[in-house]
Coordinates of C-alpha atoms in Angstrom, one line a residue:
M1 CA 108.5 212.8 103.5
T2 CA 110.5 210.8 106.1
R3 CA 113.8 209.4 104.9
D4 CA 113.8 206.9 107.8
V5 CA 113.3 203.2 107.2
A6 CA 112.4 200.8 110.0
V7 CA 114.5 197.9 111.2
L8 CA 111.9 195.3 111.9
G9 CA 114.1 192.3 112.5
A10 CA 117.8 191.4 113.2
G11 CA 119.3 188.0 113.3
M12 CA 122.7 186.3 113.3
H13 CA 124.4 183.0 113.0
P14 CA 127.1 182.6 115.7
W15 CA 130.6 183.3 114.5
G16 CA 133.5 180.9 114.6
K17 CA 135.2 178.3 112.4
W18 CA 132.3 175.9 111.6
G19 CA 133.6 174.4 108.3
R20 CA 130.3 174.7 106.5
S21 CA 128.9 176.7 103.6
F22 CA 128.3 180.4 103.9
V23 CA 124.8 179.7 102.5
E24 CA 123.9 177.7 105.5
Y25 CA 125.0 180.5 107.8
G26 CA 123.2 183.2 105.9
T27 CA 120.0 181.2 105.7
A28 CA 120.1 180.7 109.5
A29 CA 120.6 184.5 110.0
A30 CA 117.9 185.4 107.6
R31 CA 115.4 183.1 109.3
A32 CA 116.3 184.5 112.7
A33 CA 115.8 188.1 111.4
L34 CA 112.4 187.2 109.8
G35 CA 111.3 185.5 113.1
D36 CA 112.5 188.6 115.0
A37 CA 110.4 190.8 112.7
G38 CA 107.4 188.6 112.8
I39 CA 107.5 188.6 109.0
G40 CA 106.8 185.6 106.8
W41 CA 109.2 184.8 104.0
Q42 CA 106.4 185.2 101.5
E43 CA 106.0 188.9 102.6
V44 CA 109.5 189.8 101.6
Q45 CA 109.5 191.8 98.3
S46 CA 113.3 192.1 97.8
V47 CA 116.4 190.4 98.9
V48 CA 119.8 192.2 99.0
G49 CA 122.8 189.9 99.5
A50 CA 126.3 191.1 100.5
D51 CA 128.7 189.2 98.3
T52 CA 131.7 187.1 99.3
V53 CA 134.4 186.5 96.7
R54 CA 135.9 183.5 98.4
G55 CA 132.9 181.2 98.7
G56 CA 132.8 180.0 95.1
Y57 CA 130.4 181.1 92.4
P58 CA 127.3 181.4 94.6
G59 CA 129.1 184.0 96.6
Y60 CA 129.1 186.4 93.6
V61 CA 125.3 186.3 93.3
S62 CA 124.5 186.1 97.0
G63 CA 121.1 187.8 96.7
A64 CA 119.8 185.0 94.5
T65 CA 121.7 182.4 96.4
F66 CA 119.9 183.3 99.7
A67 CA 116.5 183.7 97.9
Q68 CA 116.9 180.2 96.4
A69 CA 118.0 178.8 99.8
L70 CA 114.9 180.3 101.5
G71 CA 112.6 179.1 98.6
W72 CA 112.0 181.0 95.3
Q73 CA 108.9 183.2 95.8
G74 CA 109.4 185.9 93.2
A75 CA 111.2 188.6 95.2
R76 CA 113.5 190.9 93.3
V77 CA 117.2 190.3 94.1
T78 CA 120.3 192.4 94.3
S79 CA 123.9 191.3 95.0
V80 CA 126.4 193.9 96.4
Y81 CA 130.2 193.8 96.7
A82 CA 132.2 196.5 98.4
A83 CA 134.8 194.6 100.4
C84 CA 134.4 195.2 104.1
A85 CA 131.7 197.8 103.5
S86 CA 129.6 195.2 101.5
G87 CA 127.0 194.8 104.3
A88 CA 126.4 198.6 104.7
Q89 CA 126.2 199.0 100.9
A90 CA 123.6 196.2 100.9
I91 CA 121.7 198.0 103.7
N92 CA 121.9 201.3 101.6
T93 CA 120.6 199.5 98.5
A94 CA 117.6 198.1 100.5
R95 CA 117.0 201.5 102.0
A96 CA 117.0 203.2 98.5
Q97 CA 114.5 200.6 97.2
I98 CA 112.2 201.3 100.1
L99 CA 112.4 205.1 99.8
A100 CA 111.9 204.8 96.1
G101 CA 108.7 202.9 96.6
M102 CA 110.1 199.8 94.9
A103 CA 109.5 197.5 98.0
D104 CA 107.9 197.8 101.4
V105 CA 109.9 194.9 103.0
V106 CA 113.5 194.0 102.2
L107 CA 115.7 191.3 103.6
V108 CA 119.4 192.1 103.8
V109 CA 121.8 189.1 104.3
G110 CA 125.6 188.8 104.5
A111 CA 127.6 185.6 105.3
D112 CA 131.1 184.2 104.9
A113 CA 133.1 181.1 105.3
A114 CA 136.5 182.8 105.6
P115 CA 139.9 181.1 105.0
K116 CA 142.3 180.4 107.8
G117 CA 145.0 183.0 108.3
F118 CA 145.4 186.3 106.5
F119 CA 143.1 187.3 103.7
A120 CA 144.8 187.2 100.3
P121 CA 143.7 188.4 96.8
A122 CA 141.9 186.0 94.4
G123 CA 144.2 183.9 92.2
G124 CA 145.7 184.9 88.9
D125 CA 148.1 187.6 87.8
R126 CA 146.7 191.2 87.9
P127 CA 149.6 193.7 87.8
D128 CA 147.1 196.6 87.6
D129 CA 145.4 195.6 90.8
P130 CA 146.8 197.4 93.9
D131 CA 145.5 194.6 96.1
W132 CA 147.4 192.0 94.1
L133 CA 150.5 194.2 93.9
R134 CA 150.8 194.9 97.6
F135 CA 150.8 191.1 98.4
R136 CA 153.0 190.0 95.5
V137 CA 155.4 193.0 95.3
L138 CA 155.6 194.2 98.9
G139 CA 154.4 191.1 100.7
A140 CA 152.2 193.5 102.7
T141 CA 149.5 191.4 104.4
N142 CA 146.8 193.3 106.2
P143 CA 148.5 193.1 109.6
A144 CA 151.5 195.0 108.0
Y145 CA 149.2 197.9 107.3
F146 CA 147.7 197.7 110.8
A147 CA 151.2 197.9 112.2
L148 CA 152.0 201.0 110.1
Y149 CA 148.9 202.8 111.5
A150 CA 150.0 201.8 115.0
R151 CA 153.5 203.1 114.5
R152 CA 152.1 206.3 113.1
R153 CA 150.0 206.8 116.3
M154 CA 153.0 206.1 118.4
A155 CA 155.2 208.6 116.5
L156 CA 152.5 211.4 116.4
Y157 CA 150.7 211.0 119.6
G158 CA 152.8 208.9 122.0
D159 CA 150.4 206.0 122.1
T160 CA 151.9 202.8 123.5
P161 CA 151.4 199.1 123.1
E162 CA 149.9 199.1 126.5
D163 CA 147.2 201.6 125.2
F164 CA 146.5 199.2 122.3
A165 CA 146.1 196.3 124.7
L166 CA 143.5 198.2 126.7
V167 CA 141.2 198.1 123.6
K168 CA 141.4 194.3 123.4
V169 CA 140.7 194.0 127.1
K170 CA 137.7 196.3 126.8
N171 CA 136.3 194.5 123.7
A172 CA 136.9 191.0 125.1
A173 CA 134.9 191.9 128.2
A174 CA 132.0 192.9 126.1
G175 CA 132.3 189.9 123.8
A176 CA 132.2 187.6 126.8
L177 CA 128.6 188.7 127.2
N178 CA 127.6 188.1 123.6
A179 CA 126.3 184.6 122.6
N180 CA 127.0 185.3 118.9
A181 CA 130.7 186.1 119.5
R182 CA 133.5 183.7 118.6
Y183 CA 135.7 184.6 121.5
R184 CA 133.9 184.7 124.8
A185 CA 136.6 184.8 127.4
P186 CA 137.9 187.9 129.2
V187 CA 141.5 188.9 128.3
T188 CA 144.1 190.7 130.4
A189 CA 146.6 193.3 129.3
E190 CA 149.3 190.8 130.4
Q191 CA 147.9 188.2 128.0
V192 CA 148.0 190.6 125.1
A193 CA 151.6 191.5 125.9
A194 CA 152.5 187.8 126.1
S195 CA 150.9 186.9 122.7
A196 CA 153.2 186.5 119.7
V197 CA 154.3 189.5 117.7
V198 CA 152.7 189.5 114.3
A199 CA 153.7 192.8 112.9
D200 CA 155.6 195.0 115.3
P201 CA 154.2 196.6 117.5
L202 CA 151.0 194.6 117.1
R203 CA 150.7 191.2 118.7
L204 CA 148.3 188.3 117.9
L205 CA 145.7 189.5 120.4
D206 CA 145.8 193.1 118.9
I207 CA 144.6 191.8 115.5
C208 CA 141.2 190.3 114.6
A209 CA 140.9 186.8 113.3
T210 CA 139.1 185.5 110.1
S211 CA 135.8 183.8 110.9
D212 CA 132.7 182.1 109.5
G213 CA 129.4 183.9 110.4
A214 CA 126.3 185.7 109.1
A215 CA 124.0 188.6 109.9
A216 CA 120.7 189.7 108.5
V217 CA 118.2 192.5 109.0
V218 CA 114.6 193.0 107.8
L219 CA 114.0 196.6 106.7
S220 CA 110.6 198.2 105.9
S221 CA 108.9 201.5 105.1
M222 CA 107.6 203.3 108.1
G223 CA 104.1 202.9 106.8
F224 CA 104.5 199.1 106.7
A225 CA 106.0 199.1 110.1
R226 CA 103.0 200.9 111.5
R227 CA 100.6 198.6 109.8
H228 CA 102.6 195.7 111.1
G229 CA 102.1 197.0 114.6
A230 CA 105.6 198.4 115.2
A231 CA 104.7 201.9 116.4
D232 CA 108.2 202.9 117.5
P233 CA 110.8 200.8 115.7
V234 CA 114.5 201.3 115.5
R235 CA 115.0 203.5 112.4
I236 CA 117.9 203.9 110.0
R237 CA 118.3 207.7 109.7
A238 CA 121.4 207.9 107.5
V239 CA 123.8 205.8 105.4
S240 CA 127.1 207.2 104.2
T241 CA 129.1 205.6 101.4
V242 CA 131.4 208.4 100.4
T243 CA 134.8 208.0 98.7
P244 CA 138.1 209.6 99.5
T245 CA 139.0 213.1 98.4
Y246 CA 142.2 213.8 96.4
P247 CA 144.9 214.1 97.5
K248 CA 145.2 211.5 100.3
A249 CA 148.1 212.0 102.7
V250 CA 147.6 208.9 104.8
L251 CA 148.0 205.3 103.5
D252 CA 144.8 203.3 103.0
L253 CA 144.4 199.7 102.1
P254 CA 145.3 198.5 99.5
D255 CA 147.2 201.4 98.2
I256 CA 151.0 201.3 98.4
A257 CA 151.6 205.0 97.8
T258 CA 149.8 208.2 98.7
D259 CA 148.5 210.8 96.2
S260 CA 150.8 213.7 95.5
A261 CA 150.1 216.7 97.7
I262 CA 152.5 219.0 95.8
A263 CA 150.0 220.4 93.3
A264 CA 146.9 220.3 95.6
E265 CA 146.3 220.9 99.3
P266 CA 145.3 217.8 101.3
A267 CA 141.7 217.6 102.3
P268 CA 140.9 219.1 105.7
E269 CA 139.9 215.7 107.1
T270 CA 140.8 212.1 106.6
F271 CA 138.8 209.7 104.5
R272 CA 137.4 207.9 107.6
A273 CA 136.4 211.2 109.2
S274 CA 134.6 212.2 106.0
I275 CA 132.6 208.9 106.2
A276 CA 131.2 209.8 109.6
R277 CA 130.7 213.5 108.9
A278 CA 128.5 212.7 105.9
A279 CA 126.4 210.3 108.0
Y280 CA 126.0 212.9 110.8
E281 CA 125.0 215.6 108.3
E282 CA 122.3 213.4 106.7
A283 CA 121.0 212.3 110.1
G284 CA 120.9 215.8 111.5
I285 CA 122.8 214.7 114.7
G286 CA 126.3 215.1 116.0
P287 CA 128.7 212.8 117.9
D288 CA 127.6 214.4 121.2
E289 CA 124.1 212.8 120.7
L290 CA 125.4 209.3 120.3
S291 CA 124.6 206.6 122.9
L292 CA 127.0 204.1 121.4
A293 CA 129.2 203.3 118.4
E294 CA 130.2 200.1 116.6
V295 CA 133.6 200.7 114.8
Y296 CA 135.8 198.6 112.6
D297 CA 138.5 197.3 114.9
L298 CA 140.7 195.3 112.5
S299 CA 143.4 196.1 115.1
T300 CA 143.4 197.7 118.5
A301 CA 145.3 200.7 117.2
L302 CA 142.7 201.3 114.4
E303 CA 139.9 201.4 117.0
L304 CA 141.6 204.4 118.6
E305 CA 141.8 206.1 115.2
W306 CA 138.0 205.6 114.8
Y307 CA 137.3 207.4 118.1
E308 CA 138.9 210.5 116.6
D309 CA 137.4 210.0 113.1
I310 CA 133.8 209.8 114.5
G311 CA 134.3 212.9 116.6
L312 CA 134.4 211.3 120.1
C313 CA 137.6 213.2 120.8
A314 CA 140.2 215.3 119.1
A315 CA 143.1 213.9 117.1
G316 CA 145.6 212.1 119.3
E317 CA 143.2 211.7 122.3
G318 CA 141.8 208.2 121.5
A319 CA 144.2 206.5 123.9
K320 CA 143.1 208.9 126.7
L321 CA 139.5 207.8 126.2
V322 CA 140.2 204.1 126.5
R323 CA 142.5 204.7 129.5
E324 CA 139.7 206.5 131.3
G325 CA 137.2 203.8 130.5
A326 CA 135.0 206.2 128.5
T327 CA 134.5 203.7 125.7
A328 CA 133.8 200.6 127.8
L329 CA 130.4 199.2 128.9
G330 CA 129.3 201.6 131.6
G331 CA 131.4 204.4 130.2
R332 CA 130.4 207.7 128.8
I333 CA 130.2 206.5 125.2
P334 CA 130.5 202.7 124.8
V335 CA 132.3 201.6 121.6
N336 CA 131.9 198.1 120.3
P337 CA 129.5 196.9 123.0
S338 CA 129.1 193.8 120.8
G339 CA 132.7 192.9 121.4
G340 CA 133.7 194.1 118.0
L341 CA 135.8 192.2 115.5
A342 CA 138.2 191.5 118.4
S343 CA 135.5 189.1 119.7
F344 CA 133.9 188.1 116.4
G345 CA 136.7 188.0 113.7
E346 CA 136.1 189.0 110.1
A347 CA 133.3 187.5 108.1
V348 CA 133.6 190.2 105.5
P349 CA 130.1 190.5 103.9
A350 CA 128.4 190.1 107.3
Q351 CA 130.3 192.4 109.6
A352 CA 128.7 195.8 108.7
I353 CA 125.3 194.1 109.0
A354 CA 126.3 192.7 112.4
Q355 CA 127.1 196.2 113.5
V356 CA 123.5 197.3 112.7
C357 CA 122.1 194.2 114.5
E358 CA 124.0 195.4 117.6
L359 CA 122.6 198.9 117.3
T360 CA 119.1 197.5 116.8
W361 CA 119.3 195.4 120.0
Q362 CA 120.8 198.2 122.0
L363 CA 118.2 200.8 120.9
R364 CA 115.4 198.4 121.6
G365 CA 116.8 197.7 125.1
T366 CA 117.1 194.0 124.5
A367 CA 120.9 193.6 124.6
A368 CA 120.8 191.8 128.0
E369 CA 124.0 192.1 130.0
R370 CA 125.6 194.3 127.3
Q371 CA 122.7 196.8 127.5
I372 CA 123.5 200.5 127.5
P373 CA 120.9 202.2 129.6
G374 CA 118.6 204.6 127.7
A375 CA 120.3 204.1 124.3
R376 CA 118.7 206.4 121.7
A377 CA 121.2 206.8 118.9
G378 CA 124.2 205.0 117.5
I379 CA 126.6 205.0 114.6
T380 CA 128.4 202.2 112.8
V381 CA 131.5 202.8 110.7
N382 CA 133.9 200.7 108.6
Q383 CA 136.2 200.9 105.7
G384 CA 136.7 198.5 102.8
L385 CA 139.3 198.2 100.0
F386 CA 139.4 200.6 97.0
G387 CA 137.8 203.6 98.7
H388 CA 134.7 201.8 100.0
G389 CA 133.6 203.3 103.3
S390 CA 130.4 203.3 105.2
A391 CA 128.6 204.6 108.2
V392 CA 125.0 203.9 109.4
V393 CA 123.1 206.1 111.9
A394 CA 120.2 204.4 113.7
I395 CA 117.9 206.1 116.2
R396 CA 114.9 205.2 118.4

């Protein structure tokens, strides 16, 4: 039995700061995905919503919120929260329902209306919550963590702020070609260097913004896809949602301390590397078979880490790839041809779904000026708080 599920439709609401409800964004993305799939809303048997915890009560039950907004029609609903991995977890839930025979057609939606500035934990005192503690005790906003990763790369591998700036330049060039991106202007390395320091060595243009936006996909069984007339659809071949392995030697959000490595040897690979490895193993492919990757570029330095984590190069060689242009459009293995979070900003429940939308359009050959010739396989990866990680492998 095939473990593939078909991606029949993909849709987005453009990202920006629109000042409206996340429900409006998600409904627009859902309708776009349904239209792209040629599927009527009445045909959808299940809705899986990726939750937002900042959008008020409806955000906690997003599956039902979007089903109601589209018009109650009896579909089963599921709501999923996994921080930045929420969208991929929602896709995995939909995939599991299809493979279990619970539904033939599932709509997956994620949307957010993000606050201005840095993300902060929900209100109230929670001294046993590491996310609350790192803000209230350390004052460690997300950019502080991004800067620690950057400093680590500089110390271990000799990366420079100029290397980090090249990532922004690359992603801005791709984002300028994407109608759904928030930032659509090319950026120079000089502009990155001239932007304000946020958390040394990272500058404003090294760090992604917070955004409003939405993304949706329509997934189906392969049998339904064939009956629907989609003989060769994009297929999701694997979804990885593994957790870290004890002990961890490298800091991960939101933890403010690492596990002890005195009594146990550290794992042979990092948490992020394990996310990608599990996806490759399930898909039966390796990094050398990829046509593209969409990675979680919360900061420019973190994108370089992902190159190594997903096996595009050895540890410490990420900067070399970006210097050579290997990860740019037209390069050997384009990374973030959508423009990445550098061009979109964070709309937390939507971003992992948006990554799959980009893979879908690239593998179909419909990505217009961003198109990677002959794209046949791609991977998405991201990491959320509290040990939530995800990777999706799609093929054509």
